PDB file of C-alpha atoms (C1' of nucleotides) in Angstrom:
ATOM      1  CA  MET A   1      91.515-114.046 -40.958  1.00 75.00           C
ATOM      2  CA  GLN A   2      89.455-112.260 -43.624  1.00 88.00           C
ATOM      3  CA  THR A   3      85.678-112.299 -43.246  1.00 95.00           C
ATOM      4  CA  ILE A   4      83.947-114.342 -45.956  1.00 96.00           C
ATOM      5  CA  ALA A   5      80.446-113.482 -47.119  1.00 97.00           C
ATOM      6  CA  VAL A   6      78.440-116.501 -48.222  1.00 97.00           C
ATOM      7  CA  ILE A   7      75.727-115.288 -50.561  1.00 97.00           C
ATOM      8  CA  ASP A   8      72.720-116.811 -52.254  1.00 97.00           C
ATOM      9  CA  PHE A   9      70.168-115.364 -54.714  1.00 97.00           C
ATOM     10  CA  GLU A  10      66.673-116.483 -55.561  1.00 97.00           C
ATOM     11  CA  THR A  11      65.789-115.246 -59.004  1.00 96.00           C
ATOM     12  CA  SER A  12      63.100-115.254 -61.673  1.00 95.00           C
ATOM     13  CA  GLY A  13      65.272-117.122 -64.160  1.00 92.00           C
ATOM     14  CA  LEU A  14      68.642-118.729 -64.766  1.00 92.00           C
ATOM     15  CA  ALA A  15      70.634-115.811 -66.085  1.00 89.00           C
ATOM     16  CA  PRO A  16      70.503-112.005 -65.822  1.00 89.00           C
ATOM     17  CA  GLY A  17      71.227-111.757 -69.517  1.00 78.00           C
ATOM     18  CA  GLY A  18      67.996-113.514 -70.367  1.00 77.00           C
ATOM     19  CA  GLY A  19      65.851-111.029 -68.488  1.00 83.00           C
ATOM     20  CA  GLY A  20      66.158-112.787 -65.137  1.00 92.00           C
ATOM     21  CA  ARG A  21      66.138-110.615 -62.036  1.00 96.00           C
ATOM     22  CA  ALA A  22      66.816-111.317 -58.393  1.00 96.00           C
ATOM     23  CA  THR A  23      63.823-111.880 -56.134  1.00 97.00           C
ATOM     24  CA  GLU A  24      65.688-112.443 -52.839  1.00 97.00           C
ATOM     25  CA  ILE A  25      69.248-112.237 -51.557  1.00 97.00           C
ATOM     26  CA  ALA A  26      70.989-113.393 -48.422  1.00 97.00           C
ATOM     27  CA  ALA A  27      74.534-113.062 -47.093  1.00 97.00           C
ATOM     28  CA  VAL A  28      76.019-114.970 -44.138  1.00 97.00           C
ATOM     29  CA  LEU A  29      79.308-113.735 -42.678  1.00 97.00           C
ATOM     30  CA  VAL A  30      81.903-116.369 -41.717  1.00 97.00           C
ATOM     31  CA  ARG A  31      85.058-115.537 -39.771  1.00 96.00           C
ATOM     32  CA  ASP A  32      87.514-117.646 -37.750  1.00 94.00           C
ATOM     33  CA  GLY A  33      85.418-120.789 -38.230  1.00 93.00           C
ATOM     34  CA  ARG A  34      82.204-119.205 -36.993  1.00 96.00           C
ATOM     35  CA  ILE A  35      79.030-117.697 -38.439  1.00 97.00           C
ATOM     36  CA  GLU A  36      79.016-114.085 -37.253  1.00 96.00           C
ATOM     37  CA  GLY A  37      75.961-112.511 -38.843  1.00 96.00           C
ATOM     38  CA  SER A  38      73.463-112.542 -41.685  1.00 97.00           C
ATOM     39  CA  PHE A  39      71.330-110.289 -43.803  1.00 97.00           C
ATOM     40  CA  SER A  40      68.517-111.199 -46.147  1.00 97.00           C
ATOM     41  CA  SER A  41      65.683-109.513 -47.985  1.00 97.00           C
ATOM     42  CA  LEU A  42      63.167-109.938 -50.720  1.00 97.00           C
ATOM     43  CA  MET A  43      63.728-107.581 -53.608  1.00 96.00           C
ATOM     44  CA  LYS A  44      61.153-105.755 -55.735  1.00 96.00           C
ATOM     45  CA  THR A  45      62.288-105.366 -59.331  1.00 95.00           C
ATOM     46  CA  GLY A  46      58.947-105.469 -61.128  1.00 94.00           C
ATOM     47  CA  VAL A  47      59.857-108.723 -62.811  1.00 94.00           C
ATOM     48  CA  TRP A  48      57.172-111.390 -63.237  1.00 94.00           C
ATOM     49  CA  VAL A  49      57.957-114.679 -61.457  1.00 94.00           C
ATOM     50  CA  PRO A  50      56.861-117.789 -63.416  1.00 93.00           C
ATOM     51  CA  PRO A  51      54.629-120.320 -61.585  1.00 94.00           C
ATOM     52  CA  PHE A  52      57.322-122.981 -61.649  1.00 92.00           C
ATOM     53  CA  ILE A  53      59.705-120.703 -59.730  1.00 93.00           C
ATOM     54  CA  GLU A  54      56.942-119.490 -57.361  1.00 95.00           C
ATOM     55  CA  GLN A  55      56.379-123.144 -56.486  1.00 93.00           C
ATOM     56  CA  LEU A  56      60.108-123.889 -56.235  1.00 93.00           C
ATOM     57  CA  THR A  57      61.002-120.987 -53.968  1.00 95.00           C
ATOM     58  CA  GLY A  58      57.708-120.152 -52.285  1.00 95.00           C
ATOM     59  CA  ILE A  59      58.286-116.521 -53.349  1.00 96.00           C
ATOM     60  CA  SER A  60      55.149-115.250 -55.042  1.00 95.00           C
ATOM     61  CA  ASN A  61      54.512-112.173 -57.164  1.00 95.00           C
ATOM     62  CA  GLU A  62      52.230-110.932 -54.353  1.00 95.00           C
ATOM     63  CA  MET A  63      55.064-111.172 -51.799  1.00 96.00           C
ATOM     64  CA  LEU A  64      57.384-109.178 -54.072  1.00 96.00           C
ATOM     65  CA  GLU A  65      54.808-106.395 -54.418  1.00 95.00           C
ATOM     66  CA  GLN A  66      55.391-105.629 -50.712  1.00 94.00           C
ATOM     67  CA  ALA A  67      59.205-106.012 -50.894  1.00 97.00           C
ATOM     68  CA  PRO A  68      61.729-103.137 -50.667  1.00 97.00           C
ATOM     69  CA  ALA A  69      63.209-101.866 -53.908  1.00 97.00           C
ATOM     70  CA  ALA A  70      66.027-103.988 -55.325  1.00 96.00           C
ATOM     71  CA  GLU A  71      68.350-100.982 -55.609  1.00 96.00           C
ATOM     72  CA  GLU A  72      67.986-100.175 -51.934  1.00 97.00           C
ATOM     73  CA  VAL A  73      68.512-103.818 -50.877  1.00 97.00           C
ATOM     74  CA  MET A  74      71.666-104.072 -52.996  1.00 96.00           C
ATOM     75  CA  ARG A  75      73.046-100.844 -51.528  1.00 96.00           C
ATOM     76  CA  GLN A  76      72.474-102.251 -48.030  1.00 96.00           C
ATOM     77  CA  MET A  77      74.136-105.515 -49.106  1.00 96.00           C
ATOM     78  CA  ALA A  78      77.141-103.645 -50.489  1.00 95.00           C
ATOM     79  CA  VAL A  79      77.677-102.056 -47.064  1.00 96.00           C
ATOM     80  CA  PHE A  80      77.055-105.379 -45.241  1.00 96.00           C
ATOM     81  CA  THR A  81      79.639-107.252 -47.331  1.00 96.00           C
ATOM     82  CA  GLN A  82      82.197-104.465 -47.763  1.00 94.00           C
ATOM     83  CA  GLY A  83      85.737-105.821 -47.767  1.00 94.00           C
ATOM     84  CA  CYS A  84      84.574-109.440 -47.649  1.00 95.00           C
ATOM     85  CA  ALA A  85      85.697-112.233 -49.917  1.00 95.00           C
ATOM     86  CA  MET A  86      82.735-114.068 -51.404  1.00 96.00           C
ATOM     87  CA  VAL A  87      81.615-117.689 -51.494  1.00 96.00           C
ATOM     88  CA  ALA A  88      78.568-119.192 -53.207  1.00 96.00           C
ATOM     89  CA  HIS A  89      77.286-122.593 -54.215  1.00 96.00           C
ATOM     90  CA  ASN A  90      77.746-122.658 -57.975  1.00 95.00           C
ATOM     91  CA  ALA A  91      79.393-119.251 -57.784  1.00 94.00           C
ATOM     92  CA  PRO A  92      79.129-118.335 -61.523  1.00 93.00           C
ATOM     93  CA  PHE A  93      75.343-118.184 -61.095  1.00 94.00           C
ATOM     94  CA  ASP A  94      75.352-115.885 -58.035  1.00 95.00           C
ATOM     95  CA  ARG A  95      78.290-113.833 -59.322  1.00 93.00           C
ATOM     96  CA  GLY A  96      76.399-113.079 -62.516  1.00 93.00           C
ATOM     97  CA  PHE A  97      73.381-111.788 -60.614  1.00 95.00           C
ATOM     98  CA  TRP A  98      75.601-110.002 -58.039  1.00 95.00           C
ATOM     99  CA  HIS A  99      77.341-107.938 -60.699  1.00 93.00           C
ATOM    100  CA  ALA A 100      74.129-107.312 -62.638  1.00 94.00           C
ATOM    101  CA  GLU A 101      72.088-106.198 -59.611  1.00 95.00           C
ATOM    102  CA  MET A 102      74.958-104.118 -58.189  1.00 95.00           C
ATOM    103  CA  ALA A 103      75.340-102.334 -61.532  1.00 94.00           C
ATOM    104  CA  LEU A 104      71.587-101.647 -61.705  1.00 94.00           C
ATOM    105  CA  ALA A 105      71.784-100.247 -58.144  1.00 95.00           C
ATOM    106  CA  GLY A 106      74.637 -97.955 -59.172  1.00 94.00           C
ATOM    107  CA  CYS A 107      77.118 -99.543 -56.800  1.00 92.00           C
ATOM    108  CA  ASP A 108      80.793 -99.655 -57.742  1.00 88.00           C
ATOM    109  CA  PRO A 109      82.438-103.131 -57.794  1.00 84.00           C
ATOM    110  CA  ASP A 110      84.305-103.993 -54.576  1.00 87.00           C
ATOM    111  CA  PRO A 111      87.766-105.416 -55.459  1.00 86.00           C
ATOM    112  CA  ALA A 112      87.547-107.654 -52.365  1.00 85.00           C
ATOM    113  CA  HIS A 113      84.549-109.471 -53.857  1.00 88.00           C
ATOM    114  CA  GLU A 114      86.392-112.395 -55.435  1.00 89.00           C
ATOM    115  CA  PHE A 115      84.128-115.460 -55.553  1.00 93.00           C
ATOM    116  CA  ALA A 116      85.023-118.979 -54.512  1.00 94.00           C
ATOM    117  CA  CYS A 117      82.692-121.865 -55.341  1.00 95.00           C
ATOM    118  CA  THR A 118      81.635-124.641 -52.968  1.00 96.00           C
ATOM    119  CA  VAL A 119      80.547-126.820 -55.878  1.00 95.00           C
ATOM    120  CA  LEU A 120      84.091-126.868 -57.326  1.00 94.00           C
ATOM    121  CA  LEU A 121      85.591-127.427 -53.839  1.00 95.00           C
ATOM    122  CA  ALA A 122      83.136-130.236 -53.060  1.00 95.00           C
ATOM    123  CA  ARG A 123      83.877-131.978 -56.349  1.00 93.00           C
ATOM    124  CA  ARG A 124      87.546-132.093 -55.416  1.00 92.00           C
ATOM    125  CA  LEU A 125      87.170-132.897 -51.733  1.00 94.00           C
ATOM    126  CA  TYR A 126      84.164-135.229 -51.693  1.00 93.00           C
ATOM    127  CA  PRO A 127      84.241-137.378 -54.844  1.00 91.00           C
ATOM    128  CA  GLU A 128      82.312-140.060 -52.917  1.00 90.00           C
ATOM    129  CA  ALA A 129      79.258-137.753 -52.506  1.00 93.00           C
ATOM    130  CA  PRO A 130      76.265-138.860 -54.660  1.00 92.00           C
ATOM    131  CA  SER A 131      76.117-135.381 -56.167  1.00 93.00           C
ATOM    132  CA  CYS A 132      77.279-131.852 -55.420  1.00 95.00           C
ATOM    133  CA  LYS A 133      73.813-130.335 -55.235  1.00 96.00           C
ATOM    134  CA  LEU A 134      73.546-128.276 -52.057  1.00 96.00           C
ATOM    135  CA  GLY A 135      70.785-130.393 -50.548  1.00 95.00           C
ATOM    136  CA  MET A 136      72.666-133.585 -51.229  1.00 95.00           C
ATOM    137  CA  LEU A 137      75.872-132.247 -49.718  1.00 96.00           C
ATOM    138  CA  ALA A 138      73.951-131.075 -46.621  1.00 96.00           C
ATOM    139  CA  GLN A 139      72.487-134.564 -46.242  1.00 95.00           C
ATOM    140  CA  PHE A 140      75.846-136.221 -46.968  1.00 95.00           C
ATOM    141  CA  HIS A 141      77.588-134.215 -44.226  1.00 96.00           C
ATOM    142  CA  HIS A 142      74.648-134.069 -41.844  1.00 96.00           C
ATOM    143  CA  LEU A 143      74.752-130.285 -41.865  1.00 96.00           C
ATOM    144  CA  PRO A 144      72.403-128.394 -39.553  1.00 94.00           C
ATOM    145  CA  ASP A 145      68.850-127.832 -40.866  1.00 91.00           C
ATOM    146  CA  SER A 146      68.675-124.140 -41.937  1.00 87.00           C
ATOM    147  CA  GLY A 147      65.030-124.063 -42.954  1.00 88.00           C
ATOM    148  CA  ARG A 148      63.191-124.195 -46.220  1.00 90.00           C
ATOM    149  CA  ALA A 149      65.456-125.009 -49.146  1.00 92.00           C
ATOM    150  CA  HIS A 150      65.336-122.575 -52.097  1.00 94.00           C
ATOM    151  CA  ARG A 151      64.948-119.562 -49.843  1.00 96.00           C
ATOM    152  CA  ALA A 152      67.983-117.291 -49.873  1.00 97.00           C
ATOM    153  CA  LEU A 153      68.812-117.228 -46.155  1.00 97.00           C
ATOM    154  CA  ALA A 154      68.344-120.959 -45.664  1.00 97.00           C
ATOM    155  CA  ASP A 155      70.504-121.808 -48.673  1.00 97.00           C
ATOM    156  CA  ALA A 156      73.154-119.253 -47.708  1.00 97.00           C
ATOM    157  CA  MET A 157      73.218-120.658 -44.187  1.00 97.00           C
ATOM    158  CA  THR A 158      73.537-124.223 -45.496  1.00 97.00           C
ATOM    159  CA  THR A 159      76.335-123.103 -47.813  1.00 97.00           C
ATOM    160  CA  ALA A 160      78.046-121.416 -44.859  1.00 97.00           C
ATOM    161  CA  HIS A 161      77.905-124.627 -42.857  1.00 97.00           C
ATOM    162  CA  LEU A 162      79.305-126.475 -45.902  1.00 97.00           C
ATOM    163  CA  LEU A 163      82.093-123.909 -46.115  1.00 97.00           C
ATOM    164  CA  LEU A 164      82.945-124.447 -42.433  1.00 97.00           C
ATOM    165  CA  ARG A 165      83.001-128.193 -43.027  1.00 96.00           C
ATOM    166  CA  ILE A 166      85.291-127.750 -46.032  1.00 96.00           C
ATOM    167  CA  GLN A 167      87.640-125.510 -44.003  1.00 96.00           C
ATOM    168  CA  GLN A 168      87.755-128.141 -41.208  1.00 96.00           C
ATOM    169  CA  ASP A 169      88.382-130.991 -43.623  1.00 95.00           C
ATOM    170  CA  VAL A 170      91.094-129.161 -45.553  1.00 95.00           C
ATOM    171  CA  ALA A 171      92.827-128.247 -42.246  1.00 95.00           C
ATOM    172  CA  ALA A 172      92.696-131.836 -41.059  1.00 95.00           C
ATOM    173  CA  GLN A 173      93.509-133.528 -44.331  1.00 93.00           C
ATOM    174  CA  PHE A 174      96.449-131.267 -45.211  1.00 94.00           C
ATOM    175  CA  ALA A 175      97.733-130.407 -41.723  1.00 95.00           C
ATOM    176  CA  ASP A 176     101.306-131.384 -42.606  1.00 94.00           C
ATOM    177  CA  GLU A 177     101.299-129.332 -45.828  1.00 93.00           C
ATOM    178  CA  LEU A 178      99.636-126.323 -44.255  1.00 93.00           C
ATOM    179  CA  GLU A 179     101.888-126.158 -41.207  1.00 90.00           C
ATOM    180  CA  ASP A 180     100.360-123.093 -39.518  1.00 88.00           C
ATOM    181  CA  TRP A 181      98.822-121.533 -42.625  1.00 92.00           C
ATOM    182  CA  PRO A 182      95.044-120.794 -42.288  1.00 93.00           C
ATOM    183  CA  VAL A 183      92.432-122.300 -44.605  1.00 94.00           C
ATOM    184  CA  ASP A 184      91.566-118.840 -45.890  1.00 94.00           C
ATOM    185  CA  HIS A 185      89.690-117.663 -48.971  1.00 93.00           C
ATOM    186  CA  ALA A 186      92.865-117.423 -51.029  1.00 93.00           C
ATOM    187  CA  LEU A 187      93.696-121.083 -50.368  1.00 94.00           C
ATOM    188  CA  LEU A 188      90.139-122.166 -51.182  1.00 94.00           C
ATOM    189  CA  ALA A 189      90.188-120.146 -54.412  1.00 92.00           C
ATOM    190  CA  HIS A 190      93.448-121.870 -55.295  1.00 91.00           C
ATOM    191  CA  LEU A 191      92.162-125.345 -54.392  1.00 92.00           C
ATOM    192  CA  GLN A 192      88.983-125.035 -56.420  1.00 91.00           C
ATOM    193  CA  ARG A 193      91.090-124.839 -59.556  1.00 87.00           C
ATOM    194  CA  ALA A 194      93.659-127.441 -58.547  1.00 88.00           C
ATOM    195  CA  ASN A 195      94.040-130.842 -60.114  1.00 85.00           C
ATOM    196  CA  LYS A 196      91.997-133.027 -57.783  1.00 80.00           C
ATOM    197  CA  SER A 197      94.442-135.925 -58.115  1.00 82.00           C
ATOM    198  CA  ALA A 198      97.242-133.739 -56.794  1.00 86.00           C
ATOM    199  CA  LEU A 199      95.610-131.658 -54.070  1.00 89.00           C
ATOM    200  CA  LYS A 200      98.356-132.294 -51.505  1.00 90.00           C
ATOM    201  CA  ARG A 201     101.035-130.940 -53.817  1.00 89.00           C
ATOM    202  CA  SER A 202      98.791-128.062 -54.723  1.00 89.00           C
ATOM    203  CA  VAL A 203      98.456-127.117 -51.034  1.00 92.00           C
ATOM    204  CA  GLN A 204     102.229-127.368 -50.609  1.00 91.00           C
ATOM    205  CA  ASP A 205     102.843-125.127 -53.639  1.00 90.00           C
ATOM    206  CA  PHE A 206     100.307-122.562 -52.406  1.00 91.00           C
ATOM    207  CA  VAL A 207     101.758-122.344 -48.874  1.00 92.00           C
ATOM    208  CA  ARG A 208     105.331-122.125 -50.203  1.00 91.00           C
ATOM    209  CA  LYS A 209     104.401-119.369 -52.591  1.00 88.00           C
ATOM    210  CA  MET A 210     102.429-117.397 -49.959  1.00 87.00           C
ATOM    211  CA  LYS A 211     105.221-117.683 -47.399  1.00 84.00           C
ATOM    212  CA  LEU A 212     107.803-116.525 -49.955  1.00 84.00           C
ATOM    213  CA  SER A 213     105.503-113.636 -50.832  1.00 81.00           C
ATOM    214  CA  GLU A 214     105.019-112.809 -47.181  1.00 75.00           C
ATOM    215  CA  GLY A 215     108.803-112.942 -46.630  1.00 67.00           C
ATOM    216  CA  ALA A 216     109.419-110.658 -49.591  1.00 60.00           C
ATOM    217  CA  THR A 217     106.836-108.225 -48.275  1.00 58.00           C
ATOM    218  CA  SER A 218     108.473-108.250 -44.828  1.00 53.00           C
ATOM    219  CA  ALA A 219     111.873-107.749 -46.421  1.00 52.00           C
ATOM    220  CA  ASN A 220     110.514-104.815 -48.417  1.00 53.00           C
ATOM    221  CA  ARG A 221     109.082-103.322 -45.258  1.00 51.00           C
ATOM    222  CA  GLY A 222     112.418-103.737 -43.571  1.00 49.00           C
ATOM    223  CA  PHE A 223     114.276-102.133 -46.474  1.00 47.00           C
ATOM    224  CA  ALA A 224     111.840 -99.231 -46.549  1.00 48.00           C
ATOM    225  CA  ARG A 225     112.166 -98.709 -42.824  1.00 51.00           C
ATOM    226  CA  ALA A 226     116.013 -98.868 -43.001  1.00 49.00           C
ATOM    227  CA  SER A 227     115.983 -96.433 -45.932  1.00 47.00           C
ATOM    228  CA  ALA A 228     113.735 -94.023 -44.050  1.00 46.00           C
ATOM    229  CA  GLU A 229     115.927 -94.188 -40.948  1.00 47.00           C
ATOM    230  CA  ALA A 230     118.996 -93.576 -43.073  1.00 47.00           C
ATOM    231  CA  GLY A 231     117.306 -90.621 -44.711  1.00 44.00           C
ATOM    232  CA  VAL A 232     117.489 -92.197 -48.205  1.00 37.00           C
TER     233      VAL A 232
ATOM    234  C1'  DT B   1      58.897-133.607 -69.840  1.00 70.60           C
ATOM    235  C1'  DG B   2      62.128-130.723 -71.732  1.00 70.60           C
ATOM    236  C1'  DC B   3      63.838-126.501 -72.758  1.00 70.60           C
ATOM    237  C1'  DC B   4      65.747-121.937 -71.538  1.00 70.60           C
ATOM    238  C1'  DA B   5      71.698-119.288 -69.862  1.00 70.60           C
ATOM    239  C1'  DG B   6      76.274-119.264 -68.263  1.00 70.60           C
ATOM    240  C1'  DG B   7      80.444-121.020 -66.531  1.00 70.60           C
ATOM    241  C1'  DC B   8      83.060-124.657 -65.426  1.00 70.60           C
ATOM    242  C1'  DC B   9      84.856-129.577 -65.367  1.00 70.60           C
ATOM    243  C1'  DC B  10      85.922-134.102 -67.413  1.00 70.60           C
ATOM    244  C1'  DT B  11      87.353-136.991 -71.045  1.00 70.60           C
ATOM    245  C1'  DC B  12      86.824-141.509 -75.412  1.00 70.60           C
ATOM    246  C1'  DT B  13      89.833-133.545 -75.415  1.00 70.60           C
ATOM    247  C1'  DT B  14      92.198-129.177 -76.899  1.00 70.60           C
ATOM    248  C1'  DT B  15      89.774-127.353 -84.395  1.00 70.60           C
ATOM    249  C1'  DA B  16      84.670-130.847 -79.016  1.00 70.60           C
ATOM    250  C1'  DG B  17      80.935-132.559 -76.739  1.00 70.60           C
ATOM    251  C1'  DG B  18      78.443-133.888 -72.746  1.00 70.60           C
ATOM    252  C1'  DG B  19      77.338-133.170 -67.976  1.00 70.60           C
ATOM    253  C1'  DC B  20      76.729-130.605 -63.694  1.00 70.60           C
ATOM    254  C1'  DC B  21      74.720-126.834 -60.928  1.00 70.60           C
ATOM    255  C1'  DT B  22      72.163-122.651 -60.097  1.00 70.60           C
ATOM    256  C1'  DT B  23      66.423-120.419 -60.392  1.00 70.60           C
TER     257       DT B  23
END
DNA sequence: TGCCAGGCCCTCTTTAGGGCCTT
């Protein structure tokens, strides 16, 4: 199964377009239902962090003065997550900063970096949850304590545990529809856009389509092999 | 306390508006 990188940014504001810059990033690698590694770092961009955000995250302007340059951190992160599909809690937020910081670091976009969102998935799978804020979902599911909330590694780790819980629940809830198909990133990306009142049918449609696609690919491989052997 | 941005979802919708979630 493909490795999924769960990422989380701490930033100086709510959008890169409004002058916001990243102050910290973390990535947690998830594969085969397990957490397999992590990377995190503060990032020095020269941006001023407002007092409200200093208080929220615990990341001060003084701490960032000693941090490695953002460009270097993003280059390391590009290597760490190479070939991984991406997951984040409220993915549009992290995706925006990901693309902005990668561009500023001069890194080319990785086509594997398609984002799935645990907020959208949680809204479909856990309508009984009081809210879909990360902290509330962690409490709702009794997820392991990952440390101080609003720090990148702790939030990325909590999101990784939430992702594992989502994968387990989808596998259990739709076992008949999935047959032997894994709860991979492609299925999650499909489910996050599905009509939540028809999730079972959506899973069935996805698996049918993927198996047809897989069959067509196998048939093409067979045709190509037969053609090669025949000297066509 | 309320606003700031962006993307997405939901509904009393689609020629829109309000709410959620992220820092």
